[in-house]
Amino acid sequence: MDSSDSKEMQSSDPHTFSLFRLVRDQARISPEVLAHPYEGSGTTDDPYLVIWIPEDAGNPLNWSASFKWIVTAIVALSCFATAFASSAFSGGIRELVYGFHASTELITAGVSLFVLGFALGPLVWAPLSETIGRQKVFFATFACFSAFLAGCAGVNNIGSLLVLRFFAGSFGSSPFTNAGGVISDIFSA
C-alpha cells in the first residue's frame, strides 16, 4: 500500500470505498481492519478467527442498496450476453455453410461445441473463483470470452471457428457458474 492509498483511507469516510478502489484494491484493508482485535493468538493451536468487522466497507453486505443492484445488473447482463452468444450463431448457419463450403451438420457443431464449453468451463471457474476471488475470475474470463468471439468474427476456416467457439463457451460459462455466489455474497438470506 503506497502513501496515496493511506491518504485516501484517512481522508475518506472510513465506512465507504470509492468504486475505483473496490475494483483495484482487492484486499481493501483499512486502518480499522488492521486495528481490530481478532480472536485467537495466531498459533497453530489457536489461529486467528478472520471475520468481517462491524461496518467494514469491504463487506459486500454493507454496500448501499443501489450499488448491490448495479452489481446484480452487471452479473445478469453478463449471463444474458453469454446465453445470447450461444444461440445467435445459429441465425447465420445458412451464410456460414455458403461461406465455408461446409455441411450444415459441421456448422451446427459450432453451437454444440459452445455448449460443451459451458459444461467444461465451470469445472475450472467455480473453484478458481473461491480461491482467487469472483471479481478477478469475472474480469479475466469475460475478456477472454470477448476475444474468442471477436476471433470467430475474423476467422477464415471452419476448423478455427469451431475451436474458437468451444473456448468462447468455456470462458463464457463463468457468469453462470459464479452469478449465484455473487448474489449470495451481496444479499443476506
PDB file of C-alpha atoms in Angstrom:
ATOM      1  CA  MET A   1       0.000   0.000   0.000  1.00  0.00           C
ATOM      2  CA  ASP A   2       1.576   3.315  -1.023  1.00  0.00           C
ATOM      3  CA  SER A   3       1.200   6.745   0.600  1.00  0.00           C
ATOM      4  CA  SER A   4      -1.615   7.824  -1.743  1.00  0.00           C
ATOM      5  CA  ASP A   5      -3.688   4.836  -0.593  1.00  0.00           C
ATOM      6  CA  SER A   6      -3.051   5.779   3.044  1.00  0.00           C
ATOM      7  CA  LYS A   7      -4.110   9.376   2.400  1.00  0.00           C
ATOM      8  CA  GLU A   8      -7.260   8.173   0.604  1.00  0.00           C
ATOM      9  CA  MET A   9      -8.170   5.985   3.579  1.00  0.00           C
ATOM     10  CA  GLN A  10      -7.548   8.763   6.107  1.00  0.00           C
ATOM     11  CA  SER A  11      -9.370  11.484   4.174  1.00  0.00           C
ATOM     12  CA  SER A  12     -12.421   9.473   3.140  1.00  0.00           C
ATOM     13  CA  ASP A  13     -15.318   8.194   5.198  1.00  0.00           C
ATOM     14  CA  PRO A  14     -13.999   5.077   6.963  1.00  0.00           C
ATOM     15  CA  HIS A  15     -17.148   3.126   6.076  1.00  0.00           C
ATOM     16  CA  THR A  16     -17.036   3.558   2.291  1.00  0.00           C
ATOM     17  CA  PHE A  17     -14.619   2.864  -0.524  1.00  0.00           C
ATOM     18  CA  SER A  18     -14.661   4.505  -3.920  1.00  0.00           C
ATOM     19  CA  LEU A  19     -15.775   2.370  -6.853  1.00  0.00           C
ATOM     20  CA  PHE A  20     -12.249   2.598  -8.264  1.00  0.00           C
ATOM     21  CA  ARG A  21     -10.814   1.268  -5.005  1.00  0.00           C
ATOM     22  CA  LEU A  22     -13.361  -1.564  -4.859  1.00  0.00           C
ATOM     23  CA  VAL A  23     -12.110  -2.737  -8.256  1.00  0.00           C
ATOM     24  CA  ARG A  24      -8.387  -2.003  -7.866  1.00  0.00           C
ATOM     25  CA  ASP A  25      -7.712  -2.865  -4.225  1.00  0.00           C
ATOM     26  CA  GLN A  26      -8.758  -6.466  -3.703  1.00  0.00           C
ATOM     27  CA  ALA A  27      -7.588  -6.613  -0.083  1.00  0.00           C
ATOM     28  CA  ARG A  28      -9.484  -3.461   0.992  1.00  0.00           C
ATOM     29  CA  ILE A  29      -7.539  -3.258   4.228  1.00  0.00           C
ATOM     30  CA  SER A  30      -8.379  -0.119   6.172  1.00  0.00           C
ATOM     31  CA  PRO A  31      -6.844   1.052   9.462  1.00  0.00           C
ATOM     32  CA  GLU A  32      -9.956  -0.234  11.236  1.00  0.00           C
ATOM     33  CA  VAL A  33      -9.381  -3.729   9.845  1.00  0.00           C
ATOM     34  CA  LEU A  34      -5.742  -3.679  10.938  1.00  0.00           C
ATOM     35  CA  ALA A  35      -6.586  -2.427  14.442  1.00  0.00           C
ATOM     36  CA  HIS A  36      -9.470  -4.837  15.084  1.00  0.00           C
ATOM     37  CA  PRO A  37      -8.800  -7.307  17.955  1.00  0.00           C
ATOM     38  CA  TYR A  38      -9.355 -10.648  16.231  1.00  0.00           C
ATOM     39  CA  GLU A  39      -9.976 -13.776  18.298  1.00  0.00           C
ATOM     40  CA  GLY A  40      -7.046 -16.174  18.573  1.00  0.00           C
ATOM     41  CA  SER A  41      -3.319 -15.809  19.091  1.00  0.00           C
ATOM     42  CA  GLY A  42      -2.030 -16.659  15.614  1.00  0.00           C
ATOM     43  CA  THR A  43      -0.527 -20.018  16.533  1.00  0.00           C
ATOM     44  CA  THR A  44      -1.262 -23.448  15.084  1.00  0.00           C
ATOM     45  CA  ASP A  45      -3.230 -24.414  18.187  1.00  0.00           C
ATOM     46  CA  ASP A  46      -5.091 -21.076  18.417  1.00  0.00           C
ATOM     47  CA  PRO A  47      -5.261 -19.486  14.932  1.00  0.00           C
ATOM     48  CA  TYR A  48      -6.792 -16.091  14.283  1.00  0.00           C
ATOM     49  CA  LEU A  49     -10.506 -16.159  13.522  1.00  0.00           C
ATOM     50  CA  VAL A  50     -10.880 -13.933  10.473  1.00  0.00           C
ATOM     51  CA  ILE A  51     -14.288 -12.264  10.404  1.00  0.00           C
ATOM     52  CA  TRP A  52     -15.884  -9.149   8.931  1.00  0.00           C
ATOM     53  CA  ILE A  53     -15.577  -6.295  11.382  1.00  0.00           C
ATOM     54  CA  PRO A  54     -18.728  -4.244  12.036  1.00  0.00           C
ATOM     55  CA  GLU A  55     -19.306  -1.529   9.402  1.00  0.00           C
ATOM     56  CA  ASP A  56     -16.446  -2.831   7.207  1.00  0.00           C
ATOM     57  CA  ALA A  57     -16.735  -1.155   3.790  1.00  0.00           C
ATOM     58  CA  GLY A  58     -15.140  -4.217   2.191  1.00  0.00           C
ATOM     59  CA  ASN A  59     -18.031  -6.422   3.291  1.00  0.00           C
ATOM     60  CA  PRO A  60     -20.476  -6.688   0.358  1.00  0.00           C
ATOM     61  CA  LEU A  61     -23.379  -6.958   2.806  1.00  0.00           C
ATOM     62  CA  ASN A  62     -22.605  -3.365   3.883  1.00  0.00           C
ATOM     63  CA  TRP A  63     -22.741  -1.908   0.350  1.00  0.00           C
ATOM     64  CA  SER A  64     -25.543   0.501  -0.460  1.00  0.00           C
ATOM     65  CA  ALA A  65     -28.697  -0.977  -1.963  1.00  0.00           C
ATOM     66  CA  SER A  66     -28.138   0.884  -5.228  1.00  0.00           C
ATOM     67  CA  PHE A  67     -24.601  -0.466  -5.585  1.00  0.00           C
ATOM     68  CA  LYS A  68     -25.801  -4.003  -4.845  1.00  0.00           C
ATOM     69  CA  TRP A  69     -28.401  -3.709  -7.613  1.00  0.00           C
ATOM     70  CA  ILE A  70     -25.817  -2.307 -10.038  1.00  0.00           C
ATOM     71  CA  VAL A  71     -23.586  -5.324  -9.394  1.00  0.00           C
ATOM     72  CA  THR A  72     -26.608  -7.619  -9.773  1.00  0.00           C
ATOM     73  CA  ALA A  73     -27.494  -5.988 -13.106  1.00  0.00           C
ATOM     74  CA  ILE A  74     -23.921  -6.393 -14.367  1.00  0.00           C
ATOM     75  CA  VAL A  75     -23.947 -10.087 -13.448  1.00  0.00           C
ATOM     76  CA  ALA A  76     -27.361 -10.569 -15.085  1.00  0.00           C
ATOM     77  CA  LEU A  77     -26.263  -8.795 -18.271  1.00  0.00           C
ATOM     78  CA  SER A  78     -23.112 -10.901 -18.484  1.00  0.00           C
ATOM     79  CA  CYS A  79     -25.265 -14.043 -18.228  1.00  0.00           C
ATOM     80  CA  PHE A  80     -27.574 -12.665 -20.928  1.00  0.00           C
ATOM     81  CA  ALA A  81     -24.643 -11.841 -23.223  1.00  0.00           C
ATOM     82  CA  THR A  82     -23.237 -15.343 -22.900  1.00  0.00           C
ATOM     83  CA  ALA A  83     -26.605 -17.015 -23.482  1.00  0.00           C
ATOM     84  CA  PHE A  84     -27.225 -14.757 -26.475  1.00  0.00           C
ATOM     85  CA  ALA A  85     -23.808 -15.606 -27.952  1.00  0.00           C
ATOM     86  CA  SER A  86     -24.522 -19.317 -27.643  1.00  0.00           C
ATOM     87  CA  SER A  87     -27.638 -19.202 -29.802  1.00  0.00           C
ATOM     88  CA  ALA A  88     -27.040 -16.160 -32.044  1.00  0.00           C
ATOM     89  CA  PHE A  89     -24.639 -18.299 -34.045  1.00  0.00           C
ATOM     90  CA  SER A  90     -27.494 -20.464 -35.308  1.00  0.00           C
ATOM     91  CA  GLY A  91     -29.111 -17.498 -37.075  1.00  0.00           C
ATOM     92  CA  GLY A  92     -26.295 -17.357 -39.609  1.00  0.00           C
ATOM     93  CA  ILE A  93     -25.903 -21.055 -40.366  1.00  0.00           C
ATOM     94  CA  ARG A  94     -27.022 -20.698 -43.982  1.00  0.00           C
ATOM     95  CA  GLU A  95     -24.419 -17.973 -44.632  1.00  0.00           C
ATOM     96  CA  LEU A  96     -21.716 -19.989 -42.858  1.00  0.00           C
ATOM     97  CA  VAL A  97     -22.492 -23.087 -44.968  1.00  0.00           C
ATOM     98  CA  TYR A  98     -22.115 -20.978 -48.097  1.00  0.00           C
ATOM     99  CA  GLY A  99     -19.035 -19.047 -46.885  1.00  0.00           C
ATOM    100  CA  PHE A 100     -17.057 -22.026 -45.604  1.00  0.00           C
ATOM    101  CA  HIS A 101     -18.336 -24.590 -48.153  1.00  0.00           C
ATOM    102  CA  ALA A 102     -19.178 -26.907 -45.256  1.00  0.00           C
ATOM    103  CA  SER A 103     -22.142 -29.088 -44.361  1.00  0.00           C
ATOM    104  CA  THR A 104     -24.967 -27.859 -42.160  1.00  0.00           C
ATOM    105  CA  GLU A 105     -24.080 -30.522 -39.588  1.00  0.00           C
ATOM    106  CA  LEU A 106     -20.492 -29.300 -39.355  1.00  0.00           C
ATOM    107  CA  ILE A 107     -21.575 -25.688 -38.952  1.00  0.00           C
ATOM    108  CA  THR A 108     -24.135 -26.714 -36.315  1.00  0.00           C
ATOM    109  CA  ALA A 109     -21.234 -28.222 -34.369  1.00  0.00           C
ATOM    110  CA  GLY A 110     -20.341 -24.611 -33.528  1.00  0.00           C
ATOM    111  CA  VAL A 111     -23.390 -24.446 -31.262  1.00  0.00           C
ATOM    112  CA  SER A 112     -22.680 -27.909 -29.836  1.00  0.00           C
ATOM    113  CA  LEU A 113     -19.064 -27.082 -29.047  1.00  0.00           C
ATOM    114  CA  PHE A 114     -20.082 -23.803 -27.416  1.00  0.00           C
ATOM    115  CA  VAL A 115     -22.468 -25.725 -25.146  1.00  0.00           C
ATOM    116  CA  LEU A 116     -19.758 -28.338 -24.476  1.00  0.00           C
ATOM    117  CA  GLY A 117     -17.598 -25.432 -23.301  1.00  0.00           C
ATOM    118  CA  PHE A 118     -20.475 -24.485 -20.971  1.00  0.00           C
ATOM    119  CA  ALA A 119     -20.189 -27.956 -19.453  1.00  0.00           C
ATOM    120  CA  LEU A 120     -16.407 -27.993 -19.019  1.00  0.00           C
ATOM    121  CA  GLY A 121     -15.682 -24.364 -18.077  1.00  0.00           C
ATOM    122  CA  PRO A 122     -17.395 -24.452 -14.659  1.00  0.00           C
ATOM    123  CA  LEU A 123     -15.052 -27.235 -13.579  1.00  0.00           C
ATOM    124  CA  VAL A 124     -12.306 -24.597 -13.614  1.00  0.00           C
ATOM    125  CA  TRP A 125     -14.085 -21.292 -12.877  1.00  0.00           C
ATOM    126  CA  ALA A 126     -16.055 -22.299  -9.767  1.00  0.00           C
ATOM    127  CA  PRO A 127     -13.081 -23.493  -7.685  1.00  0.00           C
ATOM    128  CA  LEU A 128     -10.868 -20.731  -9.075  1.00  0.00           C
ATOM    129  CA  SER A 129     -13.370 -18.060  -8.015  1.00  0.00           C
ATOM    130  CA  GLU A 130     -13.318 -19.432  -4.475  1.00  0.00           C
ATOM    131  CA  THR A 131      -9.518 -19.390  -4.476  1.00  0.00           C
ATOM    132  CA  ILE A 132      -8.623 -16.054  -6.093  1.00  0.00           C
ATOM    133  CA  GLY A 133     -11.952 -14.226  -5.930  1.00  0.00           C
ATOM    134  CA  ARG A 134     -15.001 -13.848  -8.125  1.00  0.00           C
ATOM    135  CA  GLN A 135     -14.118 -10.399  -9.437  1.00  0.00           C
ATOM    136  CA  LYS A 136     -10.793 -11.475 -10.934  1.00  0.00           C
ATOM    137  CA  VAL A 137     -12.379 -14.547 -12.500  1.00  0.00           C
ATOM    138  CA  PHE A 138     -15.263 -12.490 -13.932  1.00  0.00           C
ATOM    139  CA  PHE A 139     -12.991  -9.877 -15.490  1.00  0.00           C
ATOM    140  CA  ALA A 140     -10.436 -12.314 -16.890  1.00  0.00           C
ATOM    141  CA  THR A 141     -12.913 -14.828 -18.289  1.00  0.00           C
ATOM    142  CA  PHE A 142     -15.217 -12.218 -19.807  1.00  0.00           C
ATOM    143  CA  ALA A 143     -12.247 -10.559 -21.522  1.00  0.00           C
ATOM    144  CA  CYS A 144     -11.191 -13.942 -22.953  1.00  0.00           C
ATOM    145  CA  PHE A 145     -14.798 -14.719 -23.918  1.00  0.00           C
ATOM    146  CA  SER A 146     -14.979 -11.438 -25.831  1.00  0.00           C
ATOM    147  CA  ALA A 147     -11.621 -12.079 -27.506  1.00  0.00           C
ATOM    148  CA  PHE A 148     -12.622 -15.565 -28.657  1.00  0.00           C
ATOM    149  CA  LEU A 149     -15.898 -14.244 -30.066  1.00  0.00           C
ATOM    150  CA  ALA A 150     -14.006 -11.483 -31.877  1.00  0.00           C
ATOM    151  CA  GLY A 151     -11.751 -14.188 -33.288  1.00  0.00           C
ATOM    152  CA  CYS A 152     -14.836 -16.031 -34.534  1.00  0.00           C
ATOM    153  CA  ALA A 153     -15.811 -12.934 -36.499  1.00  0.00           C
ATOM    154  CA  GLY A 154     -12.485 -12.804 -38.316  1.00  0.00           C
ATOM    155  CA  VAL A 155     -11.729 -16.479 -38.860  1.00  0.00           C
ATOM    156  CA  ASN A 156     -11.363 -17.830 -42.402  1.00  0.00           C
ATOM    157  CA  ASN A 157     -11.760 -21.602 -41.952  1.00  0.00           C
ATOM    158  CA  ILE A 158     -14.256 -23.874 -40.253  1.00  0.00           C
ATOM    159  CA  GLY A 159     -11.749 -25.664 -38.004  1.00  0.00           C
ATOM    160  CA  SER A 160     -10.627 -22.426 -36.390  1.00  0.00           C
ATOM    161  CA  LEU A 161     -14.229 -21.306 -35.989  1.00  0.00           C
ATOM    162  CA  LEU A 162     -15.160 -24.492 -34.128  1.00  0.00           C
ATOM    163  CA  VAL A 163     -12.140 -24.275 -31.815  1.00  0.00           C
ATOM    164  CA  LEU A 164     -12.821 -20.609 -31.050  1.00  0.00           C
ATOM    165  CA  ARG A 165     -16.496 -21.356 -30.361  1.00  0.00           C
ATOM    166  CA  PHE A 166     -15.502 -24.075 -27.878  1.00  0.00           C
ATOM    167  CA  PHE A 167     -13.165 -21.731 -25.989  1.00  0.00           C
ATOM    168  CA  ALA A 168     -15.733 -18.916 -26.097  1.00  0.00           C
ATOM    169  CA  GLY A 169     -18.222 -21.274 -24.439  1.00  0.00           C
ATOM    170  CA  SER A 170     -15.681 -22.383 -21.856  1.00  0.00           C
ATOM    171  CA  PHE A 171     -14.774 -18.844 -20.847  1.00  0.00           C
ATOM    172  CA  GLY A 172     -18.361 -17.629 -21.229  1.00  0.00           C
ATOM    173  CA  SER A 173     -19.608 -20.143 -18.669  1.00  0.00           C
ATOM    174  CA  SER A 174     -18.043 -18.167 -15.831  1.00  0.00           C
ATOM    175  CA  PRO A 175     -21.023 -15.813 -15.304  1.00  0.00           C
ATOM    176  CA  PHE A 176     -23.390 -18.787 -14.999  1.00  0.00           C
ATOM    177  CA  THR A 177     -21.060 -20.540 -12.586  1.00  0.00           C
ATOM    178  CA  ASN A 178     -20.376 -17.577 -10.331  1.00  0.00           C
ATOM    179  CA  ALA A 179     -23.572 -15.496 -10.500  1.00  0.00           C
ATOM    180  CA  GLY A 180     -25.180 -17.348  -7.603  1.00  0.00           C
ATOM    181  CA  GLY A 181     -22.087 -16.830  -5.484  1.00  0.00           C
ATOM    182  CA  VAL A 182     -22.045 -13.113  -6.217  1.00  0.00           C
ATOM    183  CA  ILE A 183     -25.716 -12.746  -5.310  1.00  0.00           C
ATOM    184  CA  SER A 184     -25.275 -14.703  -2.075  1.00  0.00           C
ATOM    185  CA  ASP A 185     -22.232 -12.572  -1.193  1.00  0.00           C
ATOM    186  CA  ILE A 186     -24.053  -9.246  -1.508  1.00  0.00           C
ATOM    187  CA  PHE A 187     -27.574 -10.046  -0.245  1.00  0.00           C
ATOM    188  CA  SER A 188     -28.385 -11.664   3.100  1.00  0.00           C
ATOM    189  CA  ALA A 189     -30.811 -14.569   3.115  1.00  0.00           C
TER     190      ALA A 189
END
